[in-house]
Amino acid sequence: MTRRSDRERLGSNRLAHVVLTIGSLVMMFPFLWQLKMAFSSQAEIQAIPPDLLPKGLEWSNFSEVFQRLPFLSQFWVSVAVTLGRTVGQLLLCSLAGYAFARMSFRFKAVMLALILSILMVPSQVYLIPQYQIVQRLGWLDSIQGIIAPGIFSAFGTFLMMQFFKTIPVELEEAARLDGCNPWQTFWKVVLPVAKPGLTSLAIITVLTSWADLLWPLVVTSSPEEMPLAVGLATLSGYEGSISPGVMMAAALMAMAPILILFVVLQRRVVEGIAFSGLK
Amino acid sequence: MSSSRSADGKWPWLFVLPTFLGVLVFYLWPLVKTLYDSFTETGPFGGATWVGAANYSQLVGDSEVYRAILNTIVYTAIVLLGIPIAVLIASLLNRPGLRGAMVYRTLFFLPYVAMPTAISLVWRIIYNGDYGVLNQALGVIGIDGPSWITQPWFALVAVALLGLWLVIGFNMIVLSAGLKGIPAELYEAAALDGASRAQQFRSITVPLLTPSIFFLSVITTIAGFQLFDQLFALLGPANPVMPKTQSLVFLFYDAAFVGNERGYAAAVAVLILLVVGLLTLFQFRLQRRWVNYD
């Protein structure tokens, strides 16, 4: 009986492997193709029929990226924006989330309701006034302009609030008895325990900031001040002037940091997404 | 909890005010401003004049708006196929004794973490009508592939297939979490009763996954109606095909930041808000009929 069902299971797992392998090849193909194209010469790229493997390694596409595009400055804008937003959100969202989870104060319910109400509104609804505020501040074409609205997050506040509610109160009470004020309790006792929640929020913020298009597209106009996501998006349609191989090399270098981060932190990323996805 | 108002004193304000003021300035005020702006028109030298419901009547008479809504429906419908596909993948990955599940999971999830604008460039080249590998592959099986990026309906399908590819990994993660919540005893009991794998899938897996499926269908629809990034990056803003493939958000972007018609753009934004709100409400109404909570 067990032997038969073992054999059945093996047999049907074989079918599962076939389906999953074909599926993962489809998912992987654009990445593999990009890798191949980034190392191909112009002639190879436009060869019909295409060779599935590159003939040699054509490194010139990569060096040409730096000559044809302001890649480095865009890269640093992306890094600065992503860091700024992530650090800002981790601090502000955990502060506010902690207060909503644990403290009592006037207008708490109203303030929480107001903050959460923006979760349901598509971001385009805010976009023009946000642009006008940033313009008024003189922050167009600047890193702080790209960072600005994104450090305030209703989603992050909610996520952290829910997380703090799961931490046992006794910890904080002990700290309070030891004479910690609320800030010390928060900074020294609560935050260190909140690492899983902070990691989740950090991962989601890093992913979305690195990829964000519409807002930075609107507030930046000079190529040097754009993050990579915008720089690359505006490349599409330039096939005439910039060769596909160079585009592929640029896209590959732009994605590399986030892909490496994902592969290193894989389990945490998956848990973080599942955690935030299910609330 | 045990904290009383007097014990906390001014502390809560220090904690809450940075976020609250930020939300007030950058979100709540803009929301009100956009609602107001949607009843105004931008003058040639800046400044705005009250025009009543003129923007909305322009919206109702604008064939581009209907085309954009239709495009978004087609796009969303195709991306929604990502849910059944992910149900299949997640349940295959959940099989007891399946080797390499973590490797498969990583591969399926990779597109979700890739930058959409960067990977769109790759897809643009795969879709290329002359030397694109997709048409080369279609040629092998005797199909003369279209020029994907330059013909309206094909371009829209190309954008949607990219959207579908991008979202499957996320769906899979959410569904895997849902699958973990199904007790193994249910399957054991069903197996003892002689239920086949397919029967177990139909009568246990799918019904118990309906809450996750519902969540995914709500957020896929919301995201679908906010289509912008893939459209912009894959087709390119100057693509002559754009008037026929554009989404509501592209229409909004174009009116607000290219055409400088802020009032009309604000009305489009309000329309997006209404459509997304109504669809979400509708899905929540409908959920009683098919979502299984127990």
Coordinates of C-alpha atoms in Angstrom, one line a residue:
Chain A
M1 CA 0.0 0.0 0.0
T2 CA 2.6 2.6 1.0
R3 CA 4.9 1.4 -1.7
R4 CA 2.3 1.8 -4.3
S5 CA 1.4 5.3 -3.1
D6 CA 5.1 6.2 -3.0
R7 CA 5.5 5.2 -6.5
E8 CA 2.4 7.1 -7.5
R9 CA 3.7 10.2 -5.8
L10 CA 7.1 9.9 -7.5
G11 CA 5.3 9.4 -10.8
S12 CA 3.1 12.5 -10.4
N13 CA 6.0 14.6 -9.0
R14 CA 7.8 13.8 -12.2
L15 CA 4.9 15.5 -14.1
A16 CA 5.1 18.4 -11.6
H17 CA 8.8 18.8 -12.3
V18 CA 8.1 18.9 -16.1
V19 CA 5.4 21.6 -15.6
L20 CA 7.5 23.6 -13.2
T21 CA 10.7 23.4 -15.3
I22 CA 8.9 24.7 -18.4
G23 CA 7.3 27.4 -16.3
S24 CA 10.5 28.5 -14.7
L25 CA 12.2 28.6 -18.1
V26 CA 9.5 30.9 -19.4
M27 CA 10.0 33.1 -16.3
M28 CA 13.8 33.1 -16.7
F29 CA 14.0 33.5 -20.4
P30 CA 14.0 37.4 -20.5
F31 CA 16.8 37.5 -18.0
L32 CA 18.9 34.9 -19.9
W33 CA 18.2 36.7 -23.1
Q34 CA 19.2 40.0 -21.6
L35 CA 22.4 38.5 -20.4
K36 CA 23.1 37.1 -23.8
M37 CA 22.2 40.3 -25.6
A38 CA 24.4 42.4 -23.3
F39 CA 27.4 40.4 -24.4
S40 CA 26.5 40.3 -28.1
S41 CA 27.7 42.5 -30.9
Q42 CA 25.2 44.5 -32.9
A43 CA 25.4 42.1 -35.8
E44 CA 24.8 39.1 -33.5
I45 CA 21.7 40.8 -32.0
Q46 CA 20.1 41.3 -35.3
A47 CA 21.1 38.0 -36.8
I48 CA 18.3 36.0 -38.2
P49 CA 17.8 33.3 -37.0
P50 CA 19.3 34.3 -33.7
D51 CA 22.0 32.2 -32.0
L52 CA 20.9 31.0 -28.6
L53 CA 24.4 31.3 -27.2
P54 CA 26.7 34.3 -27.6
K55 CA 29.7 33.8 -29.9
G56 CA 32.1 35.5 -27.5
L57 CA 31.9 38.0 -24.7
E58 CA 31.5 41.5 -26.1
W59 CA 32.4 43.8 -23.2
S60 CA 32.1 47.0 -25.2
N61 CA 28.4 47.3 -24.6
F62 CA 29.1 47.9 -20.9
S63 CA 31.7 50.6 -21.4
E64 CA 29.5 52.3 -24.0
V65 CA 26.8 52.6 -21.4
F66 CA 29.0 55.0 -19.5
Q67 CA 29.7 57.0 -22.6
R68 CA 26.2 57.2 -24.0
L69 CA 24.2 57.6 -20.8
P70 CA 24.6 59.4 -17.5
F71 CA 24.5 56.0 -15.9
L72 CA 26.6 56.7 -12.9
S73 CA 24.8 59.8 -11.8
Q74 CA 21.5 58.1 -12.3
F75 CA 22.7 55.1 -10.3
W76 CA 23.7 57.4 -7.4
V77 CA 20.3 59.2 -7.5
S78 CA 18.6 55.8 -7.3
V79 CA 20.8 54.7 -4.4
A80 CA 20.2 58.0 -2.5
V81 CA 16.4 58.0 -3.2
T82 CA 16.1 54.4 -2.1
L83 CA 18.1 54.9 1.1
G84 CA 16.4 58.2 1.9
R85 CA 12.9 56.8 1.5
T86 CA 13.7 53.5 3.3
V87 CA 15.4 55.1 6.3
G88 CA 12.7 57.8 6.5
Q89 CA 9.9 55.3 6.4
L90 CA 11.4 53.0 8.9
L91 CA 11.8 55.8 11.4
L92 CA 8.5 57.7 10.8
C93 CA 6.3 54.7 10.3
S94 CA 7.6 52.8 13.4
L95 CA 7.3 56.0 15.5
A96 CA 3.7 56.6 14.4
G97 CA 2.8 52.9 14.3
Y98 CA 4.1 52.5 17.9
A99 CA 2.0 55.5 19.2
F100 CA -1.1 54.1 17.5
A101 CA -0.5 50.7 18.9
R102 CA 0.4 51.6 22.4
M103 CA -0.2 55.1 23.5
S104 CA -3.4 57.0 24.2
F105 CA -3.9 60.6 23.1
R106 CA -6.6 62.9 21.9
F107 CA -7.8 62.6 18.4
K108 CA -6.0 59.2 18.1
A109 CA -9.0 57.5 16.3
V110 CA -9.5 60.4 14.0
M111 CA -5.9 60.7 13.0
L112 CA -5.5 57.0 12.4
A113 CA -8.7 57.0 10.3
L114 CA -7.4 60.0 8.3
I115 CA -4.0 58.3 7.7
L116 CA -5.6 55.0 6.7
S117 CA -8.1 56.6 4.4
I118 CA -5.4 57.5 1.9
L119 CA -4.6 53.8 1.4
M120 CA -7.7 53.5 -0.7
V121 CA -7.0 56.4 -3.0
P122 CA -5.0 55.8 -6.3
S123 CA -1.7 57.8 -6.1
Q124 CA -2.5 59.8 -9.3
V125 CA -5.1 61.7 -7.3
Y126 CA -2.4 63.4 -5.2
L127 CA 0.1 63.8 -8.0
I128 CA -0.5 67.3 -9.4
P129 CA -0.8 69.0 -6.0
Q130 CA 2.3 67.1 -4.8
Y131 CA 4.1 68.3 -7.8
Q132 CA 3.1 71.9 -7.1
I133 CA 4.2 71.6 -3.5
V134 CA 7.6 70.3 -4.5
Q135 CA 7.9 73.0 -7.2
R136 CA 7.0 75.7 -4.6
L137 CA 9.8 74.3 -2.3
G138 CA 12.2 74.6 -5.2
W139 CA 12.9 70.9 -5.1
L140 CA 12.2 69.9 -8.8
D141 CA 15.1 68.0 -10.3
S142 CA 16.5 67.2 -6.8
I143 CA 16.9 64.1 -4.7
Q144 CA 14.8 65.5 -1.8
G145 CA 12.1 66.3 -4.3
I146 CA 12.0 62.6 -5.4
I147 CA 12.1 61.4 -1.8
A148 CA 9.6 63.8 -0.4
P149 CA 6.1 62.4 -0.4
G150 CA 7.3 58.8 -0.3
I151 CA 8.7 58.9 3.3
F152 CA 5.2 59.3 4.7
S153 CA 3.4 56.0 4.3
A154 CA 0.0 55.0 5.5
F155 CA 0.8 51.4 4.5
G156 CA 4.0 51.4 6.5
T157 CA 2.3 53.0 9.5
F158 CA -0.4 50.4 9.4
L159 CA 2.1 47.5 9.0
M160 CA 4.2 48.7 11.9
M161 CA 1.1 49.3 14.1
Q162 CA -0.1 45.7 13.4
F163 CA 3.4 44.4 14.2
F164 CA 3.7 46.3 17.5
K165 CA 0.4 45.0 18.6
T166 CA 1.9 41.4 18.6
I167 CA 4.8 42.3 20.9
P168 CA 4.1 41.5 24.6
V169 CA 3.4 44.7 26.7
E170 CA 5.4 43.3 29.6
L171 CA 8.7 44.2 27.9
E172 CA 7.8 47.9 27.8
E173 CA 6.4 47.9 31.3
A174 CA 9.6 46.6 32.7
A175 CA 11.5 49.3 30.8
R176 CA 9.2 51.9 32.2
L177 CA 9.7 50.6 35.7
D178 CA 13.5 50.9 35.1
G179 CA 12.9 54.6 34.5
C180 CA 13.0 54.7 30.7
N181 CA 11.0 57.5 29.1
P182 CA 8.8 56.6 26.1
W183 CA 11.5 57.5 23.6
Q184 CA 14.1 55.3 25.4
T185 CA 11.6 52.5 25.7
F186 CA 10.9 52.7 22.0
W187 CA 14.5 53.1 20.9
K188 CA 16.2 50.6 23.2
V189 CA 13.5 48.0 23.9
V190 CA 10.8 48.0 21.2
L191 CA 12.8 48.6 18.0
P192 CA 15.3 45.8 18.6
V193 CA 12.4 43.4 19.0
A194 CA 10.6 44.8 15.9
K195 CA 13.3 43.6 13.5
P196 CA 11.0 41.3 11.5
G197 CA 8.5 44.0 10.9
L198 CA 11.2 46.6 10.0
T199 CA 12.8 44.1 7.6
S200 CA 9.4 43.6 5.9
L201 CA 8.9 47.3 5.5
A202 CA 12.5 47.9 4.4
I203 CA 12.3 45.2 1.7
I204 CA 9.0 46.5 0.3
T205 CA 10.2 50.1 0.4
V206 CA 13.5 49.3 -1.3
L207 CA 11.8 47.3 -4.1
T208 CA 9.2 50.0 -4.8
S209 CA 11.6 53.0 -4.5
W210 CA 14.2 51.4 -6.8
A211 CA 11.5 50.6 -9.4
D212 CA 9.3 53.8 -9.0
L213 CA 8.6 55.5 -12.3
L214 CA 5.7 58.0 -12.3
W215 CA 6.6 60.4 -9.5
P216 CA 10.3 60.7 -10.3
L217 CA 9.4 61.0 -14.0
V218 CA 7.3 64.0 -13.1
V219 CA 9.7 65.8 -10.8
T220 CA 12.9 65.4 -12.8
S221 CA 13.7 66.7 -16.2
S222 CA 17.5 66.7 -16.5
P223 CA 18.9 63.2 -17.3
E224 CA 21.6 63.6 -14.6
E225 CA 19.0 64.1 -11.9
M226 CA 16.8 61.1 -12.8
P227 CA 16.9 57.8 -11.0
L228 CA 17.7 54.8 -13.2
A229 CA 14.1 53.7 -13.5
V230 CA 13.2 57.0 -15.3
G231 CA 16.4 57.1 -17.3
L232 CA 15.8 53.6 -18.7
A233 CA 12.1 54.1 -19.3
T234 CA 12.9 57.2 -21.4
L235 CA 15.4 55.1 -23.5
S236 CA 12.6 53.0 -25.0
G237 CA 12.0 54.3 -28.5
Y238 CA 15.7 55.2 -29.0
E239 CA 16.6 52.0 -30.7
G240 CA 17.8 54.0 -33.7
S241 CA 20.5 55.9 -31.7
I242 CA 21.4 53.5 -28.9
S243 CA 22.1 49.9 -29.8
P244 CA 20.1 47.1 -28.2
G245 CA 23.2 45.6 -26.8
V246 CA 24.0 48.9 -24.9
M247 CA 20.4 49.1 -23.7
M248 CA 20.6 45.5 -22.4
A249 CA 23.9 46.2 -20.6
A250 CA 22.4 49.3 -19.0
A251 CA 19.2 47.4 -17.9
L252 CA 21.3 44.5 -16.6
M253 CA 23.5 46.9 -14.5
A254 CA 20.4 48.7 -13.2
M255 CA 18.7 45.5 -12.1
A256 CA 21.8 43.8 -10.7
P257 CA 21.8 45.5 -7.2
I258 CA 18.2 44.6 -6.5
L259 CA 18.5 41.0 -7.9
I260 CA 21.7 40.4 -5.9
L261 CA 19.9 41.8 -2.8
F262 CA 17.0 39.4 -3.5
V263 CA 19.1 36.4 -3.9
V264 CA 21.0 37.1 -0.7
L265 CA 18.0 37.9 1.4
Q266 CA 15.6 35.6 -0.4
R267 CA 13.8 34.0 2.4
R268 CA 13.2 37.3 4.2
V269 CA 12.0 38.9 1.0
V270 CA 9.5 36.1 0.4
E271 CA 8.3 36.2 4.1
G272 CA 8.1 40.0 4.0
I273 CA 5.9 40.0 0.9
A274 CA 3.7 37.2 2.3
F275 CA 3.4 39.0 5.6
S276 CA 2.5 42.4 4.1
G277 CA 0.3 40.8 1.5
L278 CA -1.9 39.1 4.0
K279 CA -1.8 42.0 6.5
Chain B
M1 CA -3.2 49.3 27.5
S2 CA -1.9 50.3 30.9
S3 CA -0.6 53.6 29.5
S4 CA -2.8 56.5 30.5
R5 CA -3.1 59.9 29.0
S6 CA -1.2 61.6 31.9
A7 CA 1.6 59.1 31.9
D8 CA 2.3 59.6 28.2
G9 CA 2.1 63.4 28.3
K10 CA 3.5 65.1 25.2
W11 CA 5.3 62.0 23.9
P12 CA 2.6 60.6 21.6
W13 CA 2.6 63.9 19.7
L14 CA 6.3 63.6 19.1
F15 CA 5.8 60.1 17.7
V16 CA 2.7 60.8 15.6
L17 CA 3.0 64.3 14.3
P18 CA 5.8 63.8 11.8
T19 CA 3.8 61.2 9.9
F20 CA 0.5 62.9 10.5
L21 CA 1.7 66.3 9.2
G22 CA 3.4 64.7 6.3
V23 CA 0.2 62.8 5.4
L24 CA -1.8 66.0 5.8
V25 CA 0.5 68.1 3.6
F26 CA 1.4 65.5 0.9
Y27 CA -1.8 63.4 0.8
L28 CA -4.9 64.8 2.5
W29 CA -4.5 68.4 1.2
P30 CA -3.7 67.2 -2.3
L31 CA -6.8 65.0 -2.3
V32 CA -9.0 68.0 -1.5
K33 CA -7.0 70.2 -4.0
T34 CA -7.5 67.7 -6.8
L35 CA -11.2 67.5 -6.2
Y36 CA -11.3 71.3 -6.4
D37 CA -9.0 71.5 -9.4
S38 CA -11.3 69.1 -11.3
F39 CA -13.8 72.0 -11.5
T40 CA -11.3 74.5 -12.8
E41 CA -9.4 75.3 -16.0
T42 CA -5.7 76.3 -16.2
G43 CA -5.3 79.7 -18.0
P44 CA -2.6 80.3 -20.6
F45 CA -0.5 82.3 -18.0
G46 CA -1.1 80.0 -15.1
G47 CA -3.9 80.6 -12.6
A48 CA -7.1 78.7 -12.7
T49 CA -10.7 79.7 -13.3
W50 CA -13.8 77.9 -12.0
V51 CA -15.6 76.1 -14.8
G52 CA -18.2 74.1 -13.0
A53 CA -18.7 70.6 -14.4
A54 CA -17.1 71.4 -17.8
N55 CA -14.2 69.0 -17.3
Y56 CA -16.5 66.2 -16.4
S57 CA -18.8 66.8 -19.4
Q58 CA -15.6 66.9 -21.6
L59 CA -14.6 63.6 -20.0
V60 CA -18.0 62.0 -20.8
G61 CA -17.7 63.1 -24.4
D62 CA -14.1 62.1 -24.9
S63 CA -13.7 59.0 -27.0
E64 CA -10.1 58.6 -25.7
V65 CA -11.5 58.0 -22.2
Y66 CA -13.7 55.1 -23.4
R67 CA -10.8 53.7 -25.3
A68 CA -8.6 53.9 -22.3
I69 CA -11.1 52.2 -20.1
L70 CA -11.6 49.4 -22.7
N71 CA -7.8 49.0 -22.9
T72 CA -7.5 48.8 -19.2
I73 CA -10.3 46.1 -19.1
V74 CA -8.5 44.0 -21.7
Y75 CA -5.2 44.5 -19.9
T76 CA -6.7 43.6 -16.5
A77 CA -8.5 40.6 -17.9
I78 CA -5.2 39.2 -19.3
V79 CA -3.3 39.9 -16.0
L80 CA -6.1 38.2 -14.0
L81 CA -5.1 34.9 -15.8
G82 CA -2.1 35.1 -13.5
I83 CA -4.3 33.9 -10.6
P84 CA -5.3 30.5 -12.0
I85 CA -1.7 30.0 -13.3
A86 CA -0.3 30.8 -9.9
V87 CA -2.8 28.5 -8.2
L88 CA -1.5 25.7 -10.4
I89 CA 2.1 26.6 -9.7
A90 CA 1.7 27.1 -5.9
S91 CA -0.2 23.8 -5.5
L92 CA 2.5 22.0 -7.5
L93 CA 5.2 23.6 -5.3
N94 CA 3.2 22.5 -2.2
R95 CA 3.3 18.8 -3.0
P96 CA 4.8 16.7 -0.2
G97 CA 8.3 15.5 -1.1
L98 CA 8.8 17.8 -4.1
R99 CA 12.5 18.5 -4.5
G100 CA 13.9 21.8 -5.4
A101 CA 10.8 23.7 -4.4
M102 CA 12.9 26.6 -3.1
V103 CA 14.7 26.9 -6.4
Y104 CA 11.5 26.9 -8.5
R105 CA 10.1 29.5 -6.1
T106 CA 13.1 31.8 -6.6
L107 CA 12.9 31.5 -10.3
F108 CA 9.2 32.2 -10.5
F109 CA 9.6 35.2 -8.1
L110 CA 12.6 36.8 -9.9
P111 CA 10.4 38.9 -12.3
Y112 CA 8.6 40.5 -9.4
V113 CA 11.8 41.9 -8.0
A114 CA 13.2 43.0 -11.3
M115 CA 12.8 46.6 -12.2
P116 CA 9.8 46.9 -14.5
T117 CA 11.3 49.7 -16.5
A118 CA 14.6 47.8 -17.1
I119 CA 13.0 44.5 -17.9
S120 CA 10.5 46.2 -20.2
L121 CA 13.5 47.2 -22.4
V122 CA 14.4 43.5 -22.7
W123 CA 10.9 42.6 -23.6
R124 CA 10.9 45.3 -26.2
I125 CA 13.7 43.6 -27.9
I126 CA 12.2 40.2 -27.6
Y127 CA 9.0 41.6 -29.2
N128 CA 10.9 43.3 -32.0
G129 CA 9.1 42.7 -35.3
D130 CA 12.2 42.3 -37.4
Y131 CA 14.8 40.4 -35.3
G132 CA 12.8 39.7 -32.1
V133 CA 13.2 36.2 -30.8
L134 CA 9.5 35.8 -30.2
N135 CA 8.6 36.1 -33.8
Q136 CA 11.6 33.9 -34.7
A137 CA 10.2 31.2 -32.4
L138 CA 6.7 31.7 -33.9
G139 CA 8.2 31.3 -37.3
V140 CA 9.6 27.9 -36.4
I141 CA 6.0 26.7 -35.8
G142 CA 4.9 28.4 -39.0
I143 CA 3.3 31.5 -37.6
D144 CA 4.1 34.9 -39.1
G145 CA 4.4 37.0 -36.0
P146 CA 3.0 40.6 -36.0
S147 CA 4.9 43.7 -35.3
W148 CA 4.1 43.6 -31.6
I149 CA 5.0 47.1 -30.6
T150 CA 3.5 49.1 -33.5
Q151 CA 0.1 47.6 -34.0
P152 CA -2.5 48.8 -31.4
W153 CA -4.1 45.5 -30.3
F154 CA -0.9 43.5 -30.5
A155 CA 0.9 46.2 -28.5
L156 CA -1.8 46.1 -25.8
V157 CA -1.5 42.3 -25.6
A158 CA 2.3 42.7 -25.5
V159 CA 2.0 45.0 -22.5
A160 CA -0.5 42.7 -20.8
L161 CA 1.7 39.6 -21.3
L162 CA 4.5 41.5 -19.7
G163 CA 2.2 42.5 -16.8
L164 CA 1.2 38.9 -16.4
W165 CA 4.8 37.7 -16.4
L166 CA 5.6 40.3 -13.7
V167 CA 2.8 39.4 -11.3
I168 CA 2.9 35.6 -11.3
G169 CA 5.6 35.4 -8.6
F170 CA 3.7 37.7 -6.2
N171 CA 0.5 35.7 -6.7
M172 CA 2.4 32.5 -6.1
I173 CA 3.8 33.8 -2.7
V174 CA 0.4 34.9 -1.5
L175 CA -1.2 31.6 -2.6
S176 CA 1.6 29.6 -1.0
A177 CA 0.9 31.3 2.3
G178 CA -2.8 30.4 1.9
L179 CA -1.9 26.8 1.1
K180 CA 0.1 26.5 4.3
G181 CA -3.1 27.3 6.2
I182 CA -4.9 24.2 4.9
P183 CA -4.6 21.4 7.4
A184 CA -3.0 18.2 6.1
E185 CA -5.7 16.1 7.8
L186 CA -8.2 17.3 5.3
Y187 CA -6.2 15.7 2.5
E188 CA -5.6 12.5 4.4
A189 CA -9.2 12.1 5.2
A190 CA -10.1 12.7 1.6
A191 CA -7.5 10.2 0.4
L192 CA -9.0 7.6 2.8
D193 CA -12.4 8.2 1.2
G194 CA -10.8 7.4 -2.1
A195 CA -10.7 11.0 -3.5
S196 CA -8.3 11.4 -6.4
R197 CA -5.7 14.2 -6.5
A198 CA -7.9 16.1 -9.0
Q199 CA -10.9 15.7 -6.7
Q200 CA -8.9 16.9 -3.7
F201 CA -7.8 19.9 -5.7
R202 CA -11.3 20.8 -6.7
S203 CA -13.0 20.2 -3.4
I204 CA -10.4 21.1 -0.8
T205 CA -7.6 23.2 -2.3
V206 CA -9.6 25.7 -4.4
P207 CA -12.4 26.4 -2.0
L208 CA -10.0 26.9 0.9
L209 CA -7.8 29.2 -1.2
T210 CA -10.8 31.5 -2.2
P211 CA -9.9 34.2 0.4
S212 CA -6.4 34.5 -1.1
I213 CA -7.8 34.4 -4.6
F214 CA -10.3 37.1 -3.6
F215 CA -7.5 39.3 -2.2
L216 CA -5.4 38.8 -5.4
S217 CA -8.3 39.6 -7.7
V218 CA -9.0 42.8 -5.8
I219 CA -5.4 44.0 -5.9
T220 CA -4.9 42.9 -9.5
T221 CA -7.9 44.9 -10.6
I222 CA -6.9 47.9 -8.7
A223 CA -3.3 47.7 -10.1
G224 CA -4.7 47.0 -13.6
F225 CA -6.7 50.2 -13.6
Q226 CA -3.5 52.1 -12.6
L227 CA -1.5 50.7 -15.5
F228 CA 1.3 53.0 -16.4
D229 CA 4.9 51.8 -15.9
Q230 CA 4.9 48.8 -18.3
L231 CA 2.9 50.7 -20.9
F232 CA 5.3 53.7 -20.7
A233 CA 8.5 51.7 -20.6
L234 CA 7.6 49.0 -23.1
L235 CA 6.0 51.1 -25.8
G236 CA 7.7 54.4 -25.2
P237 CA 5.8 57.7 -24.7
A238 CA 6.3 58.9 -28.2
N239 CA 5.1 55.7 -29.8
P240 CA 2.5 56.5 -32.5
V241 CA 0.5 53.6 -31.3
M242 CA 0.0 55.2 -27.8
P243 CA -3.3 57.1 -28.5
K244 CA -4.8 53.7 -29.2
T245 CA -3.2 51.7 -26.3
Q246 CA -3.1 54.3 -23.6
S247 CA -4.5 53.7 -20.1
L248 CA -6.4 56.2 -17.9
V249 CA -3.2 57.0 -16.0
F250 CA -1.3 57.7 -19.2
L251 CA -4.2 60.0 -20.3
F252 CA -3.9 61.7 -16.9
Y253 CA -0.1 62.0 -17.1
D254 CA -0.3 63.4 -20.7
A255 CA -3.0 65.9 -19.8
A256 CA -1.3 67.1 -16.6
F257 CA 2.4 67.2 -17.5
V258 CA 2.6 67.2 -21.2
G259 CA -0.5 69.1 -22.3
N260 CA -0.7 71.3 -19.2
E261 CA -4.4 70.8 -18.8
R262 CA -4.4 70.5 -15.0
G263 CA -8.1 70.8 -14.5
Y264 CA -9.0 68.1 -17.0
A265 CA -6.2 65.9 -15.7
A266 CA -7.6 66.3 -12.1
A267 CA -11.0 65.2 -13.5
V268 CA -9.4 62.1 -15.0
A269 CA -7.8 61.4 -11.6
V270 CA -11.2 61.6 -9.9
L271 CA -12.5 59.2 -12.6
I272 CA -9.8 56.7 -11.7
L273 CA -10.6 57.1 -8.1
L274 CA -14.3 56.4 -8.8
V275 CA -13.7 53.5 -11.1
V276 CA -11.3 51.8 -8.7
G277 CA -13.6 52.5 -5.8
L278 CA -16.7 51.1 -7.5
L279 CA -14.9 48.0 -8.8
T280 CA -13.5 47.3 -5.3
L281 CA -17.0 47.7 -3.8
F282 CA -18.5 45.5 -6.4
Q283 CA -15.9 42.8 -5.7
F284 CA -16.5 43.0 -2.0
R285 CA -20.3 42.7 -2.6
L286 CA -19.8 39.7 -4.8
Q287 CA -17.4 37.9 -2.5
R288 CA -20.3 36.5 -0.3
R289 CA -21.3 34.4 -3.3
W290 CA -18.0 32.6 -3.8
V291 CA -15.4 33.3 -1.0
N292 CA -15.2 30.7 1.7
Y293 CA -14.4 31.9 5.2
D294 CA -14.2 29.3 7.9

